[in-house]
Amino acid sequence: MNLPSNLLPSYSLRERNTLGFTVLAQMAVPITTPSQIPEAIAFAKDQGLPYQVLGGGSNVVLPIQLSGLTLLMDMDVIEVVQNNVAGVQLRTAAGVNWHHFVGWTLDHGYGGLENLALIPGTVGAAPIQNIGAYGVEVKDYVEHVEAFDCESMQWVKLYQSDCQFSYRNSIFKVNPSRYVISTIVFNLPHIWQPRITYADLQSYFANRSIDSIKANDIFTAVCTIRSQKLPDPKVIGNVGSFFQNPIVSNSHLLTLKEQYPKIVSYTESTTHSKLAAGWLIDQCGFKGMQSGAVGVHDKQALVLTHRGNGSALELLALAKTIQGAVKERFGVDLVIEPVVYK
Ligand code: FAD
Ligand code: NAP
């Protein structure tokens, strides 16, 4: 088996993880065309090397040394497949920057993705945890995903219903290392309506009539709100929310409400409710705290931060302390949202 021609030995991923940790990949290979994916995977398997896929590194916690072969998803093409009375279908390569893609859709007059503006990372990673913000999830716009199945060593097409999308989850997240996504085909219907149910968007548009709100206005609103509330990874390392919002049974919620009447919760189904993990962490006193190089963001306790010269070990130790405190006080398990590599 030949070495991939563009193999990069001992490659620094410092600029390719938004926590800003110092990370050295044993080997990395930039992927600029789909045909390089089977080649890279075959090479890794032949050499008995572990392999992993990296987009923008905004949802991973990486160790100092990342073993094996890291595929760097750099494919960068957006194409219109068809545009008819119902809507537009777009074919987008995995390496396209997500926020650039959202802006591109709006520049071309296609609404739908505006609530998902300013989410860092790549298009190819969007289905992994079914990215969501302000009441919108990417699954609603995915027609199909094209991926290389590293088990069967075949290209596969997974339609929306095959992807097992759920809250911040998918078939891709529960089968790590199985699929390398090369392309996503999106359907954006021309029929459009604003979704501004979240309090921050409600306040932003408080003085506007709903009929006057356009997709571009929501894009601007989301960018403004997020810039005020979330740390910019270029300045303070972070991966956004460090924990998922826990889903608890309604009976558990009732018990919690007796003791904590102000607990923040949202109906998830007839039997279950979602708790705001940030509120639970805040109540345990962690908001704004700093422990060496790592800490908890002062405007949103769900975001853990890294301010330089720290490591995954320190961050995960802080996460464990927070998980313990939340469990002890509320009896709720917090699950880490980003993918942690050992
Ligand atoms: P990476 O971090 O590179 O990878 C994440 C996982 O996906 C890894 O397991 C990787 O192997 C896998 N992966 C990546 N690309 C591929 C591919 N092509 N094929 C197969 N597997 C792949 N998330 C939200 O859902 N909503 C938000 O509002 C949100 N806000 C954020 C705000 C900030 C400031 C930050 C730093 C993060 C935020 N995130 C949010 C998390 C993150 O941006 C998303 O999960 C994003 O989709 C990750 O993209 P990425 O390219 O950086 O993925
Ligand atoms: P927020 O608006 O302060 O809300 C706090 C939490 O309550 C959110 O996690 C959100 O759940 C939930 N929530 C608020 N209003 C809701 C409603 N009307 N219906 C259902 N759930 C509601 O949150 P924020 O921190 O400023 O973030 C704003 C949005 O960006 C959220 O959707 C959040 O998920 C997303 N975001 C995600 C990440 C990430 O890394 N995953 C990072 C930053 C922001 P949901 O999280 O389920 O929406």
PDB file of C-alpha atoms in Angstrom, residues 10-228:
ATOM      1  CA  SER A  10       4.020  15.037  13.080  1.00  0.00           C
ATOM      2  CA  TYR A  11       1.458  17.652  12.140  1.00  0.00           C
ATOM      3  CA  SER A  12       0.434  20.357  14.617  1.00  0.00           C
ATOM      4  CA  LEU A  13      -3.324  20.652  15.200  1.00  0.00           C
ATOM      5  CA  ARG A  14      -2.966  23.714  17.430  1.00  0.00           C
ATOM      6  CA  GLU A  15      -4.759  25.877  14.837  1.00  0.00           C
ATOM      7  CA  ARG A  16      -7.253  23.120  14.115  1.00  0.00           C
ATOM      8  CA  ASN A  17      -8.920  22.729  17.521  1.00  0.00           C
ATOM      9  CA  THR A  18     -10.935  25.639  18.894  1.00  0.00           C
ATOM     10  CA  LEU A  19      -9.897  24.840  22.464  1.00  0.00           C
ATOM     11  CA  GLY A  20      -6.432  25.910  21.312  1.00  0.00           C
ATOM     12  CA  PHE A  21      -4.658  22.945  22.892  1.00  0.00           C
ATOM     13  CA  THR A  22      -1.163  22.018  21.746  1.00  0.00           C
ATOM     14  CA  VAL A  23      -1.776  18.781  19.831  1.00  0.00           C
ATOM     15  CA  LEU A  24       0.518  16.805  17.543  1.00  0.00           C
ATOM     16  CA  ALA A  25      -1.052  14.368  15.074  1.00  0.00           C
ATOM     17  CA  GLN A  26       1.199  11.373  14.407  1.00  0.00           C
ATOM     18  CA  MET A  27       0.208  11.710  10.714  1.00  0.00           C
ATOM     19  CA  ALA A  28      -2.327  13.885   8.928  1.00  0.00           C
ATOM     20  CA  VAL A  29      -3.667  13.900   5.409  1.00  0.00           C
ATOM     21  CA  PRO A  30      -5.570  16.788   3.821  1.00  0.00           C
ATOM     22  CA  ILE A  31      -8.648  15.513   1.955  1.00  0.00           C
ATOM     23  CA  THR A  32      -9.417  17.714  -1.034  1.00  0.00           C
ATOM     24  CA  THR A  33     -11.270  15.191  -3.244  1.00  0.00           C
ATOM     25  CA  PRO A  34     -13.590  12.292  -2.258  1.00  0.00           C
ATOM     26  CA  SER A  35     -11.298   9.681  -3.871  1.00  0.00           C
ATOM     27  CA  GLN A  36      -8.628  10.453  -1.260  1.00  0.00           C
ATOM     28  CA  ILE A  37     -10.908   9.128   1.517  1.00  0.00           C
ATOM     29  CA  PRO A  38     -10.845   5.396   0.565  1.00  0.00           C
ATOM     30  CA  GLU A  39      -7.104   5.702  -0.148  1.00  0.00           C
ATOM     31  CA  ALA A  40      -6.406   7.165   3.301  1.00  0.00           C
ATOM     32  CA  ILE A  41      -8.594   4.634   5.129  1.00  0.00           C
ATOM     33  CA  ALA A  42      -7.088   1.693   3.211  1.00  0.00           C
ATOM     34  CA  PHE A  43      -3.603   2.979   4.076  1.00  0.00           C
ATOM     35  CA  ALA A  44      -4.476   3.309   7.788  1.00  0.00           C
ATOM     36  CA  LYS A  45      -6.020  -0.177   7.907  1.00  0.00           C
ATOM     37  CA  ASP A  46      -3.090  -1.694   6.041  1.00  0.00           C
ATOM     38  CA  GLN A  47      -0.625  -0.137   8.508  1.00  0.00           C
ATOM     39  CA  GLY A  48      -2.786  -1.102  11.521  1.00  0.00           C
ATOM     40  CA  LEU A  49      -3.136   2.581  12.445  1.00  0.00           C
ATOM     41  CA  PRO A  50      -6.121   4.142  14.193  1.00  0.00           C
ATOM     42  CA  TYR A  51      -7.700   6.951  12.172  1.00  0.00           C
ATOM     43  CA  GLN A  52      -9.983   9.887  12.863  1.00  0.00           C
ATOM     44  CA  VAL A  53     -11.661  12.649  10.899  1.00  0.00           C
ATOM     45  CA  LEU A  54     -11.244  16.315  11.732  1.00  0.00           C
ATOM     46  CA  GLY A  55     -13.302  19.206  10.389  1.00  0.00           C
ATOM     47  CA  GLY A  56     -12.850  22.554  12.131  1.00  0.00           C
ATOM     48  CA  GLY A  57     -12.034  20.963  15.508  1.00  0.00           C
ATOM     49  CA  SER A  58     -14.800  22.924  17.264  1.00  0.00           C
ATOM     50  CA  ASN A  59     -16.409  19.914  18.919  1.00  0.00           C
ATOM     51  CA  VAL A  60     -13.443  17.794  19.939  1.00  0.00           C
ATOM     52  CA  VAL A  61     -11.199  17.505  22.970  1.00  0.00           C
ATOM     53  CA  LEU A  62      -7.801  16.333  21.734  1.00  0.00           C
ATOM     54  CA  PRO A  63      -4.848  14.860  23.677  1.00  0.00           C
ATOM     55  CA  ILE A  64      -1.263  16.139  23.384  1.00  0.00           C
ATOM     56  CA  GLN A  65      -0.414  13.291  20.981  1.00  0.00           C
ATOM     57  CA  LEU A  66      -3.104  12.114  18.566  1.00  0.00           C
ATOM     58  CA  SER A  67      -2.146   8.634  17.371  1.00  0.00           C
ATOM     59  CA  GLY A  68      -2.585   7.285  13.869  1.00  0.00           C
ATOM     60  CA  LEU A  69      -3.863   9.072  10.792  1.00  0.00           C
ATOM     61  CA  THR A  70      -5.996  12.215  10.984  1.00  0.00           C
ATOM     62  CA  LEU A  71      -8.055  13.055   7.896  1.00  0.00           C
ATOM     63  CA  LEU A  72      -8.324  16.833   7.497  1.00  0.00           C
ATOM     64  CA  MET A  73     -11.573  17.550   5.662  1.00  0.00           C
ATOM     65  CA  ASP A  74     -10.740  20.350   3.215  1.00  0.00           C
ATOM     66  CA  MET A  75     -13.152  19.716   0.298  1.00  0.00           C
ATOM     67  CA  ASP A  76     -14.764  23.005  -0.539  1.00  0.00           C
ATOM     68  CA  VAL A  77     -17.581  23.065  -3.151  1.00  0.00           C
ATOM     69  CA  ILE A  78     -21.206  24.274  -3.089  1.00  0.00           C
ATOM     70  CA  GLU A  79     -23.432  23.379  -6.078  1.00  0.00           C
ATOM     71  CA  VAL A  80     -27.091  23.957  -6.884  1.00  0.00           C
ATOM     72  CA  VAL A  81     -28.526  20.556  -7.876  1.00  0.00           C
ATOM     73  CA  GLN A  82     -32.006  21.807  -8.742  1.00  0.00           C
ATOM     74  CA  ASN A  83     -34.211  24.808  -8.121  1.00  0.00           C
ATOM     75  CA  ASN A  84     -37.937  24.392  -8.708  1.00  0.00           C
ATOM     76  CA  VAL A  85     -41.209  25.792  -7.350  1.00  0.00           C
ATOM     77  CA  ALA A  86     -40.900  23.765  -4.138  1.00  0.00           C
ATOM     78  CA  GLY A  87     -37.394  24.790  -3.210  1.00  0.00           C
ATOM     79  CA  VAL A  88     -33.708  24.517  -3.900  1.00  0.00           C
ATOM     80  CA  GLN A  89     -31.475  21.474  -3.519  1.00  0.00           C
ATOM     81  CA  LEU A  90     -27.830  22.103  -2.686  1.00  0.00           C
ATOM     82  CA  ARG A  91     -24.882  19.718  -2.753  1.00  0.00           C
ATOM     83  CA  THR A  92     -22.198  20.832  -0.341  1.00  0.00           C
ATOM     84  CA  ALA A  93     -18.779  19.315   0.304  1.00  0.00           C
ATOM     85  CA  ALA A  94     -17.822  18.306   3.835  1.00  0.00           C
ATOM     86  CA  GLY A  95     -14.989  20.826   4.190  1.00  0.00           C
ATOM     87  CA  VAL A  96     -17.063  23.946   3.514  1.00  0.00           C
ATOM     88  CA  ASN A  97     -17.157  26.236   6.541  1.00  0.00           C
ATOM     89  CA  TRP A  98     -20.653  25.999   8.060  1.00  0.00           C
ATOM     90  CA  HIS A  99     -21.147  29.709   8.752  1.00  0.00           C
ATOM     91  CA  HIS A 100     -19.889  30.577   5.245  1.00  0.00           C
ATOM     92  CA  PHE A 101     -22.449  28.106   3.841  1.00  0.00           C
ATOM     93  CA  VAL A 102     -25.301  29.691   5.838  1.00  0.00           C
ATOM     94  CA  GLY A 103     -24.250  33.142   4.552  1.00  0.00           C
ATOM     95  CA  TRP A 104     -23.997  31.786   0.983  1.00  0.00           C
ATOM     96  CA  THR A 105     -27.579  30.401   1.131  1.00  0.00           C
ATOM     97  CA  LEU A 106     -28.916  33.765   2.291  1.00  0.00           C
ATOM     98  CA  ASP A 107     -26.874  35.718  -0.275  1.00  0.00           C
ATOM     99  CA  HIS A 108     -28.562  33.563  -2.933  1.00  0.00           C
ATOM    100  CA  GLY A 109     -32.035  34.152  -1.457  1.00  0.00           C
ATOM    101  CA  TYR A 110     -32.518  30.722   0.136  1.00  0.00           C
ATOM    102  CA  GLY A 111     -33.796  31.008   3.716  1.00  0.00           C
ATOM    103  CA  GLY A 112     -34.005  28.249   6.329  1.00  0.00           C
ATOM    104  CA  LEU A 113     -30.577  27.934   7.955  1.00  0.00           C
ATOM    105  CA  GLU A 114     -30.370  31.456   9.458  1.00  0.00           C
ATOM    106  CA  ASN A 115     -30.982  30.311  13.072  1.00  0.00           C
ATOM    107  CA  LEU A 116     -27.851  28.160  12.712  1.00  0.00           C
ATOM    108  CA  ALA A 117     -25.583  31.120  11.863  1.00  0.00           C
ATOM    109  CA  LEU A 118     -22.173  31.494  13.506  1.00  0.00           C
ATOM    110  CA  ILE A 119     -21.854  27.846  14.517  1.00  0.00           C
ATOM    111  CA  PRO A 120     -18.152  27.108  13.997  1.00  0.00           C
ATOM    112  CA  GLY A 121     -16.881  24.116  12.045  1.00  0.00           C
ATOM    113  CA  THR A 122     -17.610  22.408   8.775  1.00  0.00           C
ATOM    114  CA  VAL A 123     -20.659  21.273   6.825  1.00  0.00           C
ATOM    115  CA  GLY A 124     -19.485  17.637   7.052  1.00  0.00           C
ATOM    116  CA  ALA A 125     -19.649  17.712  10.843  1.00  0.00           C
ATOM    117  CA  ALA A 126     -23.131  19.248  10.995  1.00  0.00           C
ATOM    118  CA  PRO A 127     -24.994  15.903  10.878  1.00  0.00           C
ATOM    119  CA  ILE A 128     -22.690  14.252  13.449  1.00  0.00           C
ATOM    120  CA  GLN A 129     -24.434  15.804  16.448  1.00  0.00           C
ATOM    121  CA  ASN A 130     -27.373  17.151  14.378  1.00  0.00           C
ATOM    122  CA  ILE A 131     -26.310  20.731  15.128  1.00  0.00           C
ATOM    123  CA  GLY A 132     -29.032  22.901  16.564  1.00  0.00           C
ATOM    124  CA  ALA A 133     -29.635  26.420  17.810  1.00  0.00           C
ATOM    125  CA  TYR A 134     -32.615  28.640  18.561  1.00  0.00           C
ATOM    126  CA  GLY A 135     -35.144  25.856  17.936  1.00  0.00           C
ATOM    127  CA  VAL A 136     -33.786  24.706  14.554  1.00  0.00           C
ATOM    128  CA  GLU A 137     -31.859  21.493  13.828  1.00  0.00           C
ATOM    129  CA  VAL A 138     -29.896  20.693  10.673  1.00  0.00           C
ATOM    130  CA  LYS A 139     -31.777  17.390  10.238  1.00  0.00           C
ATOM    131  CA  ASP A 140     -34.803  19.307   8.977  1.00  0.00           C
ATOM    132  CA  TYR A 141     -32.852  20.323   5.859  1.00  0.00           C
ATOM    133  CA  VAL A 142     -30.818  17.171   5.145  1.00  0.00           C
ATOM    134  CA  GLU A 143     -31.985  15.248   2.066  1.00  0.00           C
ATOM    135  CA  HIS A 144     -29.126  12.765   2.190  1.00  0.00           C
ATOM    136  CA  VAL A 145     -25.543  12.315   3.338  1.00  0.00           C
ATOM    137  CA  GLU A 146     -22.855  10.722   1.150  1.00  0.00           C
ATOM    138  CA  ALA A 147     -20.222   8.901   3.151  1.00  0.00           C
ATOM    139  CA  PHE A 148     -17.498   6.317   2.866  1.00  0.00           C
ATOM    140  CA  ASP A 149     -18.371   3.345   5.083  1.00  0.00           C
ATOM    141  CA  CYS A 150     -15.056   2.237   6.583  1.00  0.00           C
ATOM    142  CA  GLU A 151     -16.533  -1.130   7.626  1.00  0.00           C
ATOM    143  CA  SER A 152     -17.766  -2.261   4.201  1.00  0.00           C
ATOM    144  CA  MET A 153     -15.171  -0.078   2.402  1.00  0.00           C
ATOM    145  CA  GLN A 154     -18.016   1.141   0.123  1.00  0.00           C
ATOM    146  CA  TRP A 155     -19.559   4.524  -0.613  1.00  0.00           C
ATOM    147  CA  VAL A 156     -23.058   4.803   0.899  1.00  0.00           C
ATOM    148  CA  LYS A 157     -25.924   7.272   0.672  1.00  0.00           C
ATOM    149  CA  LEU A 158     -27.877   7.775   3.903  1.00  0.00           C
ATOM    150  CA  TYR A 159     -31.233   9.484   3.520  1.00  0.00           C
ATOM    151  CA  GLN A 160     -32.549  11.659   6.336  1.00  0.00           C
ATOM    152  CA  SER A 161     -34.559   8.757   7.807  1.00  0.00           C
ATOM    153  CA  ASP A 162     -31.439   6.515   7.782  1.00  0.00           C
ATOM    154  CA  CYS A 163     -29.387   8.981   9.814  1.00  0.00           C
ATOM    155  CA  GLN A 164     -31.199   8.301  13.142  1.00  0.00           C
ATOM    156  CA  PHE A 165     -31.180  11.977  13.966  1.00  0.00           C
ATOM    157  CA  SER A 166     -32.253  12.956  17.475  1.00  0.00           C
ATOM    158  CA  TYR A 167     -31.390  15.714  19.946  1.00  0.00           C
ATOM    159  CA  ARG A 168     -27.637  16.388  19.359  1.00  0.00           C
ATOM    160  CA  ASN A 169     -27.204  12.840  18.081  1.00  0.00           C
ATOM    161  CA  SER A 170     -27.145  10.684  14.947  1.00  0.00           C
ATOM    162  CA  ILE A 171     -26.003   7.352  13.548  1.00  0.00           C
ATOM    163  CA  PHE A 172     -22.644   9.026  12.880  1.00  0.00           C
ATOM    164  CA  LYS A 173     -22.088  10.005  16.502  1.00  0.00           C
ATOM    165  CA  VAL A 174     -22.983   6.563  17.884  1.00  0.00           C
ATOM    166  CA  ASN A 175     -20.746   4.776  15.331  1.00  0.00           C
ATOM    167  CA  PRO A 176     -17.510   6.759  15.599  1.00  0.00           C
ATOM    168  CA  SER A 177     -14.906   5.910  12.929  1.00  0.00           C
ATOM    169  CA  ARG A 178     -17.439   4.124  10.723  1.00  0.00           C
ATOM    170  CA  TYR A 179     -18.476   6.858   8.290  1.00  0.00           C
ATOM    171  CA  VAL A 180     -16.413   9.565   6.625  1.00  0.00           C
ATOM    172  CA  ILE A 181     -18.865  12.115   5.260  1.00  0.00           C
ATOM    173  CA  SER A 182     -17.839  13.621   1.921  1.00  0.00           C
ATOM    174  CA  THR A 183     -20.974  15.496   0.829  1.00  0.00           C
ATOM    175  CA  ILE A 184     -24.376  16.576   2.109  1.00  0.00           C
ATOM    176  CA  VAL A 185     -27.397  17.313  -0.050  1.00  0.00           C
ATOM    177  CA  PHE A 186     -29.725  19.872   1.523  1.00  0.00           C
ATOM    178  CA  ASN A 187     -33.336  20.714   0.644  1.00  0.00           C
ATOM    179  CA  LEU A 188     -34.318  24.313   1.380  1.00  0.00           C
ATOM    180  CA  PRO A 189     -38.035  24.886   0.684  1.00  0.00           C
ATOM    181  CA  HIS A 190     -39.014  28.279  -0.741  1.00  0.00           C
ATOM    182  CA  ILE A 191     -41.876  28.511   1.768  1.00  0.00           C
ATOM    183  CA  TRP A 192     -40.300  30.213   4.759  1.00  0.00           C
ATOM    184  CA  GLN A 193     -41.372  31.526   8.145  1.00  0.00           C
ATOM    185  CA  PRO A 194     -39.388  33.109  10.969  1.00  0.00           C
ATOM    186  CA  ARG A 195     -38.629  31.015  14.057  1.00  0.00           C
ATOM    187  CA  ILE A 196     -37.999  33.389  16.936  1.00  0.00           C
ATOM    188  CA  THR A 197     -39.400  31.518  19.965  1.00  0.00           C
ATOM    189  CA  TYR A 198     -36.173  31.736  22.024  1.00  0.00           C
ATOM    190  CA  ALA A 199     -36.185  34.592  24.554  1.00  0.00           C
ATOM    191  CA  ASP A 200     -33.078  36.320  23.145  1.00  0.00           C
ATOM    192  CA  LEU A 201     -34.626  36.448  19.653  1.00  0.00           C
ATOM    193  CA  GLN A 202     -37.990  37.553  21.080  1.00  0.00           C
ATOM    194  CA  SER A 203     -36.300  40.468  22.849  1.00  0.00           C
ATOM    195  CA  TYR A 204     -34.240  41.361  19.767  1.00  0.00           C
ATOM    196  CA  PHE A 205     -37.405  41.609  17.657  1.00  0.00           C
ATOM    197  CA  ALA A 206     -39.657  42.947  20.441  1.00  0.00           C
ATOM    198  CA  ASN A 207     -40.508  46.115  18.502  1.00  0.00           C
ATOM    199  CA  ARG A 208     -40.939  44.486  15.084  1.00  0.00           C
ATOM    200  CA  SER A 209     -44.080  43.000  13.544  1.00  0.00           C
ATOM    201  CA  ILE A 210     -43.522  39.335  12.657  1.00  0.00           C
ATOM    202  CA  ASP A 211     -44.461  39.984   8.990  1.00  0.00           C
ATOM    203  CA  SER A 212     -41.592  42.433   8.577  1.00  0.00           C
ATOM    204  CA  ILE A 213     -38.905  39.955   9.733  1.00  0.00           C
ATOM    205  CA  LYS A 214     -36.797  38.440   6.946  1.00  0.00           C
ATOM    206  CA  ALA A 215     -34.294  35.567   7.030  1.00  0.00           C
ATOM    207  CA  ASN A 216     -31.386  38.019   6.770  1.00  0.00           C
ATOM    208  CA  ASP A 217     -32.681  39.887   9.839  1.00  0.00           C
ATOM    209  CA  ILE A 218     -32.615  36.659  11.853  1.00  0.00           C
ATOM    210  CA  PHE A 219     -29.096  35.919  10.588  1.00  0.00           C
ATOM    211  CA  THR A 220     -27.958  39.338  11.839  1.00  0.00           C
ATOM    212  CA  ALA A 221     -29.821  38.887  15.140  1.00  0.00           C
ATOM    213  CA  VAL A 222     -28.310  35.452  15.801  1.00  0.00           C
ATOM    214  CA  CYS A 223     -24.787  36.719  14.957  1.00  0.00           C
ATOM    215  CA  THR A 224     -25.238  39.732  17.261  1.00  0.00           C
ATOM    216  CA  ILE A 225     -26.639  37.732  20.192  1.00  0.00           C
ATOM    217  CA  ARG A 226     -24.053  34.966  19.913  1.00  0.00           C
ATOM    218  CA  SER A 227     -21.160  37.428  19.659  1.00  0.00           C
ATOM    219  CA  GLN A 228     -22.279  39.048  22.911  1.00  0.00           C
TER     220      GLN A 228
END
